[in-house]
Short mmCIF file of C-alpha atoms and ligand atoms in Angstrom, two decimals:
data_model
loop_
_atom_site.label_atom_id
_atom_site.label_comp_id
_atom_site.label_asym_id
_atom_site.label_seq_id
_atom_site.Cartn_x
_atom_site.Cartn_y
_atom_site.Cartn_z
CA UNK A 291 -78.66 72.73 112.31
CA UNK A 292 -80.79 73.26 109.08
CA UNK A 293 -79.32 74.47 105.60
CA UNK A 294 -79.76 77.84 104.39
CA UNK A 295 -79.50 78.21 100.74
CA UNK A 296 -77.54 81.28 99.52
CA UNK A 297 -78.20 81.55 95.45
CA UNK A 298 -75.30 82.28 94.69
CA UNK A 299 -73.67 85.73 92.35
CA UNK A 300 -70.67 85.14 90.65
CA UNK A 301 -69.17 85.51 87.11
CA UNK A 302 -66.83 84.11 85.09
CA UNK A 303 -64.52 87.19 84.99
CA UNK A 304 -65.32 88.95 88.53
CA UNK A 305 -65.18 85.83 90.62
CA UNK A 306 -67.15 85.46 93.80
CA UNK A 307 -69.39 89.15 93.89
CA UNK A 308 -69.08 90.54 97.45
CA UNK A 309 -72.65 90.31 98.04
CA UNK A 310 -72.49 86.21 97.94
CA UNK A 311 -69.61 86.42 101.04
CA UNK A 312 -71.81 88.82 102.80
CA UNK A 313 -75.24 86.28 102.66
CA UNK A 314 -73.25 83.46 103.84
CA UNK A 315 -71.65 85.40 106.30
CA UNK A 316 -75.91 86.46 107.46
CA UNK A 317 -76.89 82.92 106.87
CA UNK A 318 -74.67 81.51 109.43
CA UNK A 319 -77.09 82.75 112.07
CA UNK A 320 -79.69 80.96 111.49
CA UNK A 321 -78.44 78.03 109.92
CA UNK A 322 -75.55 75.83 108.22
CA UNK A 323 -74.81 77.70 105.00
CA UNK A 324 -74.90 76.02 102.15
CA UNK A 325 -74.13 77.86 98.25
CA UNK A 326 -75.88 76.95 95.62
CA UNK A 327 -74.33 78.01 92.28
CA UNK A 328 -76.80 78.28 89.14
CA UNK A 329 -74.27 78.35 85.95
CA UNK A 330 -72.91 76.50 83.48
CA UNK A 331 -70.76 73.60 83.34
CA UNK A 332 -68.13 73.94 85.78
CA UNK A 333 -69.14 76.93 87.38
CA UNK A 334 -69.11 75.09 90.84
CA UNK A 335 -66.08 74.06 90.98
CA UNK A 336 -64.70 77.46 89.97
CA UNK A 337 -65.90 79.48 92.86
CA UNK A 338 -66.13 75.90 95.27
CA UNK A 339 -62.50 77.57 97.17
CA UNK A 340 -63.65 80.88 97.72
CA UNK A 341 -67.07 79.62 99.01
CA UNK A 342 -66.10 77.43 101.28
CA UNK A 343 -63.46 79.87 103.17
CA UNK A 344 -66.56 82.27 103.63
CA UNK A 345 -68.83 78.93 105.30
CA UNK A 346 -70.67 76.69 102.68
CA UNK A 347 -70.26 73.71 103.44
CA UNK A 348 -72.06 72.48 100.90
CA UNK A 349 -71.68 73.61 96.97
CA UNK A 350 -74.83 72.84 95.14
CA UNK A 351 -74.25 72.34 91.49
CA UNK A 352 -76.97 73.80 89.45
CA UNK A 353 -74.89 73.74 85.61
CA UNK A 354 -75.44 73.09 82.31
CA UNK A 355 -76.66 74.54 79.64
CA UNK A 356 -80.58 74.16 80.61
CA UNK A 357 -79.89 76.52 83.34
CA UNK A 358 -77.24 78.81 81.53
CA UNK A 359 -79.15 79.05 78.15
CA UNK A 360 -82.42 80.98 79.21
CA UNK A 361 -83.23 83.04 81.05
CA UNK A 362 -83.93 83.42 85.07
CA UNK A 363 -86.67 80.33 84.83
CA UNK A 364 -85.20 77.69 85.09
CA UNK A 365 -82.88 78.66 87.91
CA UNK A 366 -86.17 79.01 90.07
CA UNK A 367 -86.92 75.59 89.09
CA UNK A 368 -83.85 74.42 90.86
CA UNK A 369 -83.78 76.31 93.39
CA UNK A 370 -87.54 75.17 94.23
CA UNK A 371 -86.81 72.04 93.71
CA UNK A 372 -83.57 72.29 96.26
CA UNK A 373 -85.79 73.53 98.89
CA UNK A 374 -88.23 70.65 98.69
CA UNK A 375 -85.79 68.12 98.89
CA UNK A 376 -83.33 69.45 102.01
CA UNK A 377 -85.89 71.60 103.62
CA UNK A 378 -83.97 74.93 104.48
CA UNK A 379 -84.82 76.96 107.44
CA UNK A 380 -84.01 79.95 104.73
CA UNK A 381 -82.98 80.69 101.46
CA UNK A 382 -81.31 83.87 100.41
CA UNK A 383 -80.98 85.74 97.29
CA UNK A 384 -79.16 89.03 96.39
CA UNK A 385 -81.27 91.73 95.96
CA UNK A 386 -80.03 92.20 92.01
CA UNK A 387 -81.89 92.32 89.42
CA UNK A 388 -81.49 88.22 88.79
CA UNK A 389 -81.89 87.59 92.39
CA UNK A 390 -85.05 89.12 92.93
CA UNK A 391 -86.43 87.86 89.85
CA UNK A 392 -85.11 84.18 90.99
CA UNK A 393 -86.94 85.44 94.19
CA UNK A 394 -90.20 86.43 93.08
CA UNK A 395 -90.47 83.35 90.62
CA UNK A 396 -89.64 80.82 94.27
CA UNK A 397 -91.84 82.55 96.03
CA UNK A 398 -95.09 81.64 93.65
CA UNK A 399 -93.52 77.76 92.61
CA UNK A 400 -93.48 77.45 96.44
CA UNK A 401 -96.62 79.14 97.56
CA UNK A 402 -94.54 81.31 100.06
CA UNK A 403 -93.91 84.11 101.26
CA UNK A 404 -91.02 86.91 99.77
CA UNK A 405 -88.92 90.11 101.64
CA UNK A 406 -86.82 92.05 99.65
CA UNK A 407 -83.89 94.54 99.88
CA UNK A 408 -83.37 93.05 103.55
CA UNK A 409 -79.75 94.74 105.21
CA UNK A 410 -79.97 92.58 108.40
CA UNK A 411 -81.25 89.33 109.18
CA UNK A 412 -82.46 87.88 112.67
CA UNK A 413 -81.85 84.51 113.53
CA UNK A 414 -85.65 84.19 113.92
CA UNK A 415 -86.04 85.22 109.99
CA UNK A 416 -87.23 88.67 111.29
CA UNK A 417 -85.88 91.37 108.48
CA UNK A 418 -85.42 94.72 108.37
CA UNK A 419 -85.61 96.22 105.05
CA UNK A 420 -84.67 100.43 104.68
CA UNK A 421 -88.39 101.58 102.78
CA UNK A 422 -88.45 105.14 101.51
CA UNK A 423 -84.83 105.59 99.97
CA UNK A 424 -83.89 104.33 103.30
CA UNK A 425 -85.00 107.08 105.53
CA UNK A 426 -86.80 104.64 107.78
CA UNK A 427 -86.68 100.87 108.63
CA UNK A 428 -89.18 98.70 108.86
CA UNK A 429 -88.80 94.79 110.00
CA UNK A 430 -90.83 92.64 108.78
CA UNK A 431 -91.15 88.09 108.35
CA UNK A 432 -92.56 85.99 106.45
CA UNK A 433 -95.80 84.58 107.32
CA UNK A 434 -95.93 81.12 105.49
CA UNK A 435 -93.26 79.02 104.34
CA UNK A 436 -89.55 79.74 105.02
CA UNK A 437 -88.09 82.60 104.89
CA UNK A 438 -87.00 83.84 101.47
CA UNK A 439 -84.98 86.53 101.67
CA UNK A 440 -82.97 89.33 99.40
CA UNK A 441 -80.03 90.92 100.92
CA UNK A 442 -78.93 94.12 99.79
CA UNK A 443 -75.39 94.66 98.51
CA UNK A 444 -73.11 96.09 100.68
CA UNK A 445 -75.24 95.27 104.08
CA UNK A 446 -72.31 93.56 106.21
CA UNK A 447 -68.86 92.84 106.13
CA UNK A 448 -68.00 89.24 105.20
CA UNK A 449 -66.29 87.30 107.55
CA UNK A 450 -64.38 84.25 106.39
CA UNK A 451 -65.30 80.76 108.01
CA UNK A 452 -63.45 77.72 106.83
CA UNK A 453 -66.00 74.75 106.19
CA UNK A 454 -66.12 71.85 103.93
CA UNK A 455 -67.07 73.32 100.89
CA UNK A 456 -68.48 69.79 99.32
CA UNK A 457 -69.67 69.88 95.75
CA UNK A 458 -72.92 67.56 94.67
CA UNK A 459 -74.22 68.15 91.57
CA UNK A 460 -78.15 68.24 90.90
CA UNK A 461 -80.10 66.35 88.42
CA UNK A 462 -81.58 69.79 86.61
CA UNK A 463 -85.12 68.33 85.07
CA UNK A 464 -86.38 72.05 84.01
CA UNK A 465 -89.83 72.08 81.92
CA UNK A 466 -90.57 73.43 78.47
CA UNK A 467 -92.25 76.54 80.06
CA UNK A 468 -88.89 77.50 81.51
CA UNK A 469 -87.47 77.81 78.50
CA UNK A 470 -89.76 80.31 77.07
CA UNK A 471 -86.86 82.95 76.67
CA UNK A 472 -83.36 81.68 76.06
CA UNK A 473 -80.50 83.35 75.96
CA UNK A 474 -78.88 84.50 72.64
CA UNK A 475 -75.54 86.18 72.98
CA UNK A 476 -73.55 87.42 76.22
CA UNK A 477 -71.24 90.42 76.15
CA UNK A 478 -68.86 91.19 78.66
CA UNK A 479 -68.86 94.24 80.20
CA UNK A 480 -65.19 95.59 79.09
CA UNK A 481 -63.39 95.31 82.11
CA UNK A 482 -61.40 98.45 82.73
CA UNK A 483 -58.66 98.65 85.05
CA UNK A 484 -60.86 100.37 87.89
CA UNK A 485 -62.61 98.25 90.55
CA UNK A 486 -66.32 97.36 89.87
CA UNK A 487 -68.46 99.90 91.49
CA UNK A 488 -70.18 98.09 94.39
CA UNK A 489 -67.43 96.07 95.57
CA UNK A 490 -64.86 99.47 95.40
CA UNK A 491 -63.13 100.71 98.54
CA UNK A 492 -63.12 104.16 97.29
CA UNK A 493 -65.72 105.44 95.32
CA UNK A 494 -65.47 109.36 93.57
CA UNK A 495 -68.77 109.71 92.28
CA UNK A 496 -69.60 112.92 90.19
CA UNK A 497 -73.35 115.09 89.91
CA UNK A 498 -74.98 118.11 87.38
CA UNK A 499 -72.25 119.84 88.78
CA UNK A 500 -69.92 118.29 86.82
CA UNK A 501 -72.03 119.61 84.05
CA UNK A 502 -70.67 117.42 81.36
CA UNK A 503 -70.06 114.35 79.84
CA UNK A 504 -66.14 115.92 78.99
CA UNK A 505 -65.72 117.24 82.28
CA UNK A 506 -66.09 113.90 83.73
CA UNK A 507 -62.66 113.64 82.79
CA UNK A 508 -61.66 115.35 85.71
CA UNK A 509 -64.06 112.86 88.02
CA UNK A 510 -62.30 109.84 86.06
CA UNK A 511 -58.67 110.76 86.87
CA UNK A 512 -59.66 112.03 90.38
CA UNK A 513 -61.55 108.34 91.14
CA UNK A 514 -57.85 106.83 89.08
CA UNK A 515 -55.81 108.92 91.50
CA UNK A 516 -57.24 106.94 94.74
CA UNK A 517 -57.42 103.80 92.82
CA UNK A 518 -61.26 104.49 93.36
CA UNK A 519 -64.72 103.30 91.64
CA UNK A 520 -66.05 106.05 89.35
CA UNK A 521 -69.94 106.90 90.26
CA UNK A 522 -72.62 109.15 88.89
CA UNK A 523 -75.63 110.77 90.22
CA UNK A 524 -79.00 110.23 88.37
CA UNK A 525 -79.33 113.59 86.89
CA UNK A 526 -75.50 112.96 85.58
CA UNK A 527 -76.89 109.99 83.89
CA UNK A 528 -80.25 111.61 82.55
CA UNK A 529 -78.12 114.56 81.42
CA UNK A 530 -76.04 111.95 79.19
CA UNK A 531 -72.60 112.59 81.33
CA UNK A 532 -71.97 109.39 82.32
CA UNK A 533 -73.57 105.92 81.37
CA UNK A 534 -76.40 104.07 83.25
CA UNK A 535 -74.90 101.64 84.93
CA UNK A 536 -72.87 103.84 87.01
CA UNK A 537 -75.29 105.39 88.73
CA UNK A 538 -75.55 105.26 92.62
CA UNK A 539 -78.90 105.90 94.13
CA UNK A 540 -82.53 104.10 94.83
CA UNK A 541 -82.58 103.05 91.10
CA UNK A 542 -78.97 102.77 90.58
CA UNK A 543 -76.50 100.75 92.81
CA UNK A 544 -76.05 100.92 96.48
CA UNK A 545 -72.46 101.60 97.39
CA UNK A 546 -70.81 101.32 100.95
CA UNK A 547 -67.20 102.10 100.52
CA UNK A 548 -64.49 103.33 102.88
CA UNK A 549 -64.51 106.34 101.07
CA UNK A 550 -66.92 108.49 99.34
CA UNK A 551 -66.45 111.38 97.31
CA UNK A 552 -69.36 113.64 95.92
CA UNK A 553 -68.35 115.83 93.88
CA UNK A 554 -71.15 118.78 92.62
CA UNK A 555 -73.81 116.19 94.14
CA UNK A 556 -76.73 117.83 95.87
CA UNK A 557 -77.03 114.43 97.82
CA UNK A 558 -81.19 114.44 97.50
CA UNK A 559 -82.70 111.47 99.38
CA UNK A 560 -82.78 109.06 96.53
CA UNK A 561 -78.87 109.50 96.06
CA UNK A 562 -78.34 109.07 99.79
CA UNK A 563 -80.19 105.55 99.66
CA UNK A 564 -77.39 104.59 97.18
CA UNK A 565 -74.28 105.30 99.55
CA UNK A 566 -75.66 106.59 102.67
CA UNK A 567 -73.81 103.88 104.48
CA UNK A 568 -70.43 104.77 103.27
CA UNK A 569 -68.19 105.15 105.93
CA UNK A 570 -66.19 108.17 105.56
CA UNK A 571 -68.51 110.79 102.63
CA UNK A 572 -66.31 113.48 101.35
CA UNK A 573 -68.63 116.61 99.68
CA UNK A 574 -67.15 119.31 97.08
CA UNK A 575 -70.42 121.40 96.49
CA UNK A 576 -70.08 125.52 95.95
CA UNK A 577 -73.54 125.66 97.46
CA UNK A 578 -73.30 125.70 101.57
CA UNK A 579 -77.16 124.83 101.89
CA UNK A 580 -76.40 121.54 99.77
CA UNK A 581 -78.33 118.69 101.64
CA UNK A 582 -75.42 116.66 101.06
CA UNK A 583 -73.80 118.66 103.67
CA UNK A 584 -75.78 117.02 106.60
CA UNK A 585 -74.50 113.91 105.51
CA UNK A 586 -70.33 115.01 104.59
CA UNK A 587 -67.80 113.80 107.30
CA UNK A 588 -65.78 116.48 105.46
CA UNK A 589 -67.09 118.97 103.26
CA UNK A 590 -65.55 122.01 101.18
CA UNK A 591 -67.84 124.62 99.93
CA UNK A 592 -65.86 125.59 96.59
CA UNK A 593 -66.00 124.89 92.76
CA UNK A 594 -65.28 121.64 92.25
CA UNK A 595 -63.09 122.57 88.87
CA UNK A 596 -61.04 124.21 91.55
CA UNK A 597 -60.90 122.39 94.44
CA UNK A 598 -60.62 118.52 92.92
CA UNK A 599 -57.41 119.93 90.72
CA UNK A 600 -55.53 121.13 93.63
CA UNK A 601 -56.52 118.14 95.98
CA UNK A 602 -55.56 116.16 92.99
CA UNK A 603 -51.49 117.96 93.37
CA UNK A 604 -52.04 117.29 97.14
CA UNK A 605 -52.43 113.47 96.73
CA UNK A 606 -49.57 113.42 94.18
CA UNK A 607 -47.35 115.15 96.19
CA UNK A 608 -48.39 112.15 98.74
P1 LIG B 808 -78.63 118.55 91.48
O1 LIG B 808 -79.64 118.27 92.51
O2 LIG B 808 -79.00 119.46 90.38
O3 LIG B 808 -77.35 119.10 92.24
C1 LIG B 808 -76.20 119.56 91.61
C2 LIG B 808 -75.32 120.13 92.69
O4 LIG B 808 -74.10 120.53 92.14
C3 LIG B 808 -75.93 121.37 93.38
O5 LIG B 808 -75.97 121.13 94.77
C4 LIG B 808 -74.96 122.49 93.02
O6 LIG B 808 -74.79 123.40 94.08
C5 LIG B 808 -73.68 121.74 92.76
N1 LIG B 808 -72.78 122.40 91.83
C6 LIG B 808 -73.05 122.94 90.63
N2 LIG B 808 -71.94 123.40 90.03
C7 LIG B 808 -70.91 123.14 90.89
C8 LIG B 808 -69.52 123.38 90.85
N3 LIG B 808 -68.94 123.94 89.80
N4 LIG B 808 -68.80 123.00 91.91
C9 LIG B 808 -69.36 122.41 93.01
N5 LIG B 808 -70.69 122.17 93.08
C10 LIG B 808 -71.45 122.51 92.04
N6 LIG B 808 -80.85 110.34 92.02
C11 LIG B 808 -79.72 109.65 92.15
O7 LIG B 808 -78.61 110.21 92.23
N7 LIG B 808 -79.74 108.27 92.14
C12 LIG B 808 -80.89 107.58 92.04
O8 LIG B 808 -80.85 106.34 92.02
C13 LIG B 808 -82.12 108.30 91.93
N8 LIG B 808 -83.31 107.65 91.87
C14 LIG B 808 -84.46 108.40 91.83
C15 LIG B 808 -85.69 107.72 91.87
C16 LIG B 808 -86.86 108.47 91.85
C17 LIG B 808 -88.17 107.73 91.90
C18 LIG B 808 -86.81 109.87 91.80
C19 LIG B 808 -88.08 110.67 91.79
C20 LIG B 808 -85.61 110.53 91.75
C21 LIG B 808 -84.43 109.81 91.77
N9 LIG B 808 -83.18 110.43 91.74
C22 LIG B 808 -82.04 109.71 91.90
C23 LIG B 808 -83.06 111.90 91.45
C24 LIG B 808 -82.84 112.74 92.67
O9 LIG B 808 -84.09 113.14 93.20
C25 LIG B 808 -82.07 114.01 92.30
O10 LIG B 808 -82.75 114.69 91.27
C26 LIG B 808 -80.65 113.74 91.82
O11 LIG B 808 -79.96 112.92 92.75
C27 LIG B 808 -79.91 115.07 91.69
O12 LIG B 808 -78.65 114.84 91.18
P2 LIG B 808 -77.48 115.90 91.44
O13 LIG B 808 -77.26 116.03 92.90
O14 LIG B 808 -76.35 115.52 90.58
O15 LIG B 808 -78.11 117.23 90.80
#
């Protein structure tokens, strides 16, 4: 059977993301999946256990720091180099901000064709891909080359798959032009002792109803409570109540936890697209026409200020 790459997303302090286990798991149907991990030195090795239970069973190493010192360039390089030297029948990307940009920049170096935002993926390389905030599907393959694919986050749920898991490193020969931005300093992001958004089982997200920034308090302790993600909606963030990168929605993060909880959240169609797929959505909203309504397994038309305290005493008392 012939490869399939799966780029691999990962990070020093989160691990293995969620979204890597879920490509391998997508790859295995058309293919042999194998990871290949774009990082710095060492990086391979580090995730090498957790890739291989999920089905790669081979690790490409693609370290050092002409890879981790600039910017998404010269990972394409590899990565287009990779595919002309094993000849994949796919390769897939996540459909983050890197991965699509590692995505876009194969796509040209290899003259081929591009899908992005796949959720499923045929064994013939037929996607489908959710187009207007997800209120339809389309499916849709590439016409020339292999297919090159980005999976959304939170599309399947990763099945483990023992396989070898064999590291070989790569000669990474990367040109001057790749190295037109570098990389200068790296924060992390101060990891708090809730679970990251998009990999959360529980996720308590809060809207304008919450109505501001202090009041999200009440969202924080509720989201603590369940041992829950904390989310916002984007007028939340525009309003200033909560920061950026919180935000669930088309331009924000796609979430599909086991539990949802909207709480003053309208649920307009570009907030559904974000966490639509959830599999249990809980609604507080005091309006009873709220869209988000259609959507709620459970719903309670009430003030959120009063109904989130005293569920809050129910759960304790739990
Ligand atoms: P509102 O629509 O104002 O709803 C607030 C809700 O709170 C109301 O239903 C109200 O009844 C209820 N409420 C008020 N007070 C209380 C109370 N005390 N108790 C209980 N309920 C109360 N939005 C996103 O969320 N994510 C995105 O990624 C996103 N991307 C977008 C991309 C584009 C191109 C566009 C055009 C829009 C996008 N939006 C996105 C914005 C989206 O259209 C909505 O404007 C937004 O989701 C509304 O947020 P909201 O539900 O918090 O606010």
């Amino acid at each position: 059977m012939a490869e399939v790459l799966v780029v691999v997303e990962a990070s020093a302090s989160a691990g293995v993301k969620k979204v890597t286990l879920e490509m391998l798991t997508i790859a295995r149907a058309l293919g042999t999946p194998s990871a290949v991990v774009l990082g710095g030195a060492g990086a391979a090795a580090a995730f090498a256990e957790k890739l291989a239970e999920y089905g790669a069973e081979k690790i490409y190493a693609g370290e050092g720091d002409e890879v981790d010192g600039y910017l998404v360039a010269p990972k394409a390089t590899v990565v287009a180099e990779l595919v002309k030297s094993v000849q994949p029948a796919a390769v897939l990307l996540a459909s983050t901000q890197e991965g699509k940009e590692i995505a876009g920049r194969l796509a040209v170096k290899l003259d081929n064709g591009l899908l992005t935002d796949a959720v499923a993926l045929d064994a013939d390389g037929t996607a489908t891909q959710g187009i207007f905030a997800g209120s339809a599907v389309v499916k849709s393959k590439v016409t020339k080359g292999l297919p090159i694919v980005t999976i959304r986050p939170n599309s399947t749920t990763p099945v483990a798959a023992p396989a070898a898991g064999t590291v070989e490193q790569l000669t990474v020969a990367v040109s001057d032009t790749d190295k037109l931005t570098k990389v200068v300093e790296r924060v992390a992001e101060k990891k708090g002792s809730r679970p990251e958004l998009t990999e959360a089982s529980i996720v308590v997200s809060g809207g304008r109803g919450v109505a501001s920034a202090d009041n999200f308090k009440l969202v924080e302790e509720f989201a603590d409570l369940l041992g829950g993600a904390v989310g916002a909606s984007r007028a939340a963030v525009d309003s200033g109540f909560y920061p950026h990168q919180f935000q669930v929605g088309q331009t924000g993060k796609t979430v599909s936890p086991q539990l949802y909880v909207a709480l003053g959240i309208s649920g307009a169609i570009q907030h559904r697209a974000g966490m639509q797929t959830s599999k249990t959505i809980v609604a507080v909203n005091k309006d009873p026409e709220a869209p988000i309504f259609e959507l709620a397994d459970y719903g309670v038309v009430g003030d959120l200020f009063k109904v989130v305290p005293q569920a809050a005493d129910e759960v304790r008392k739990r």
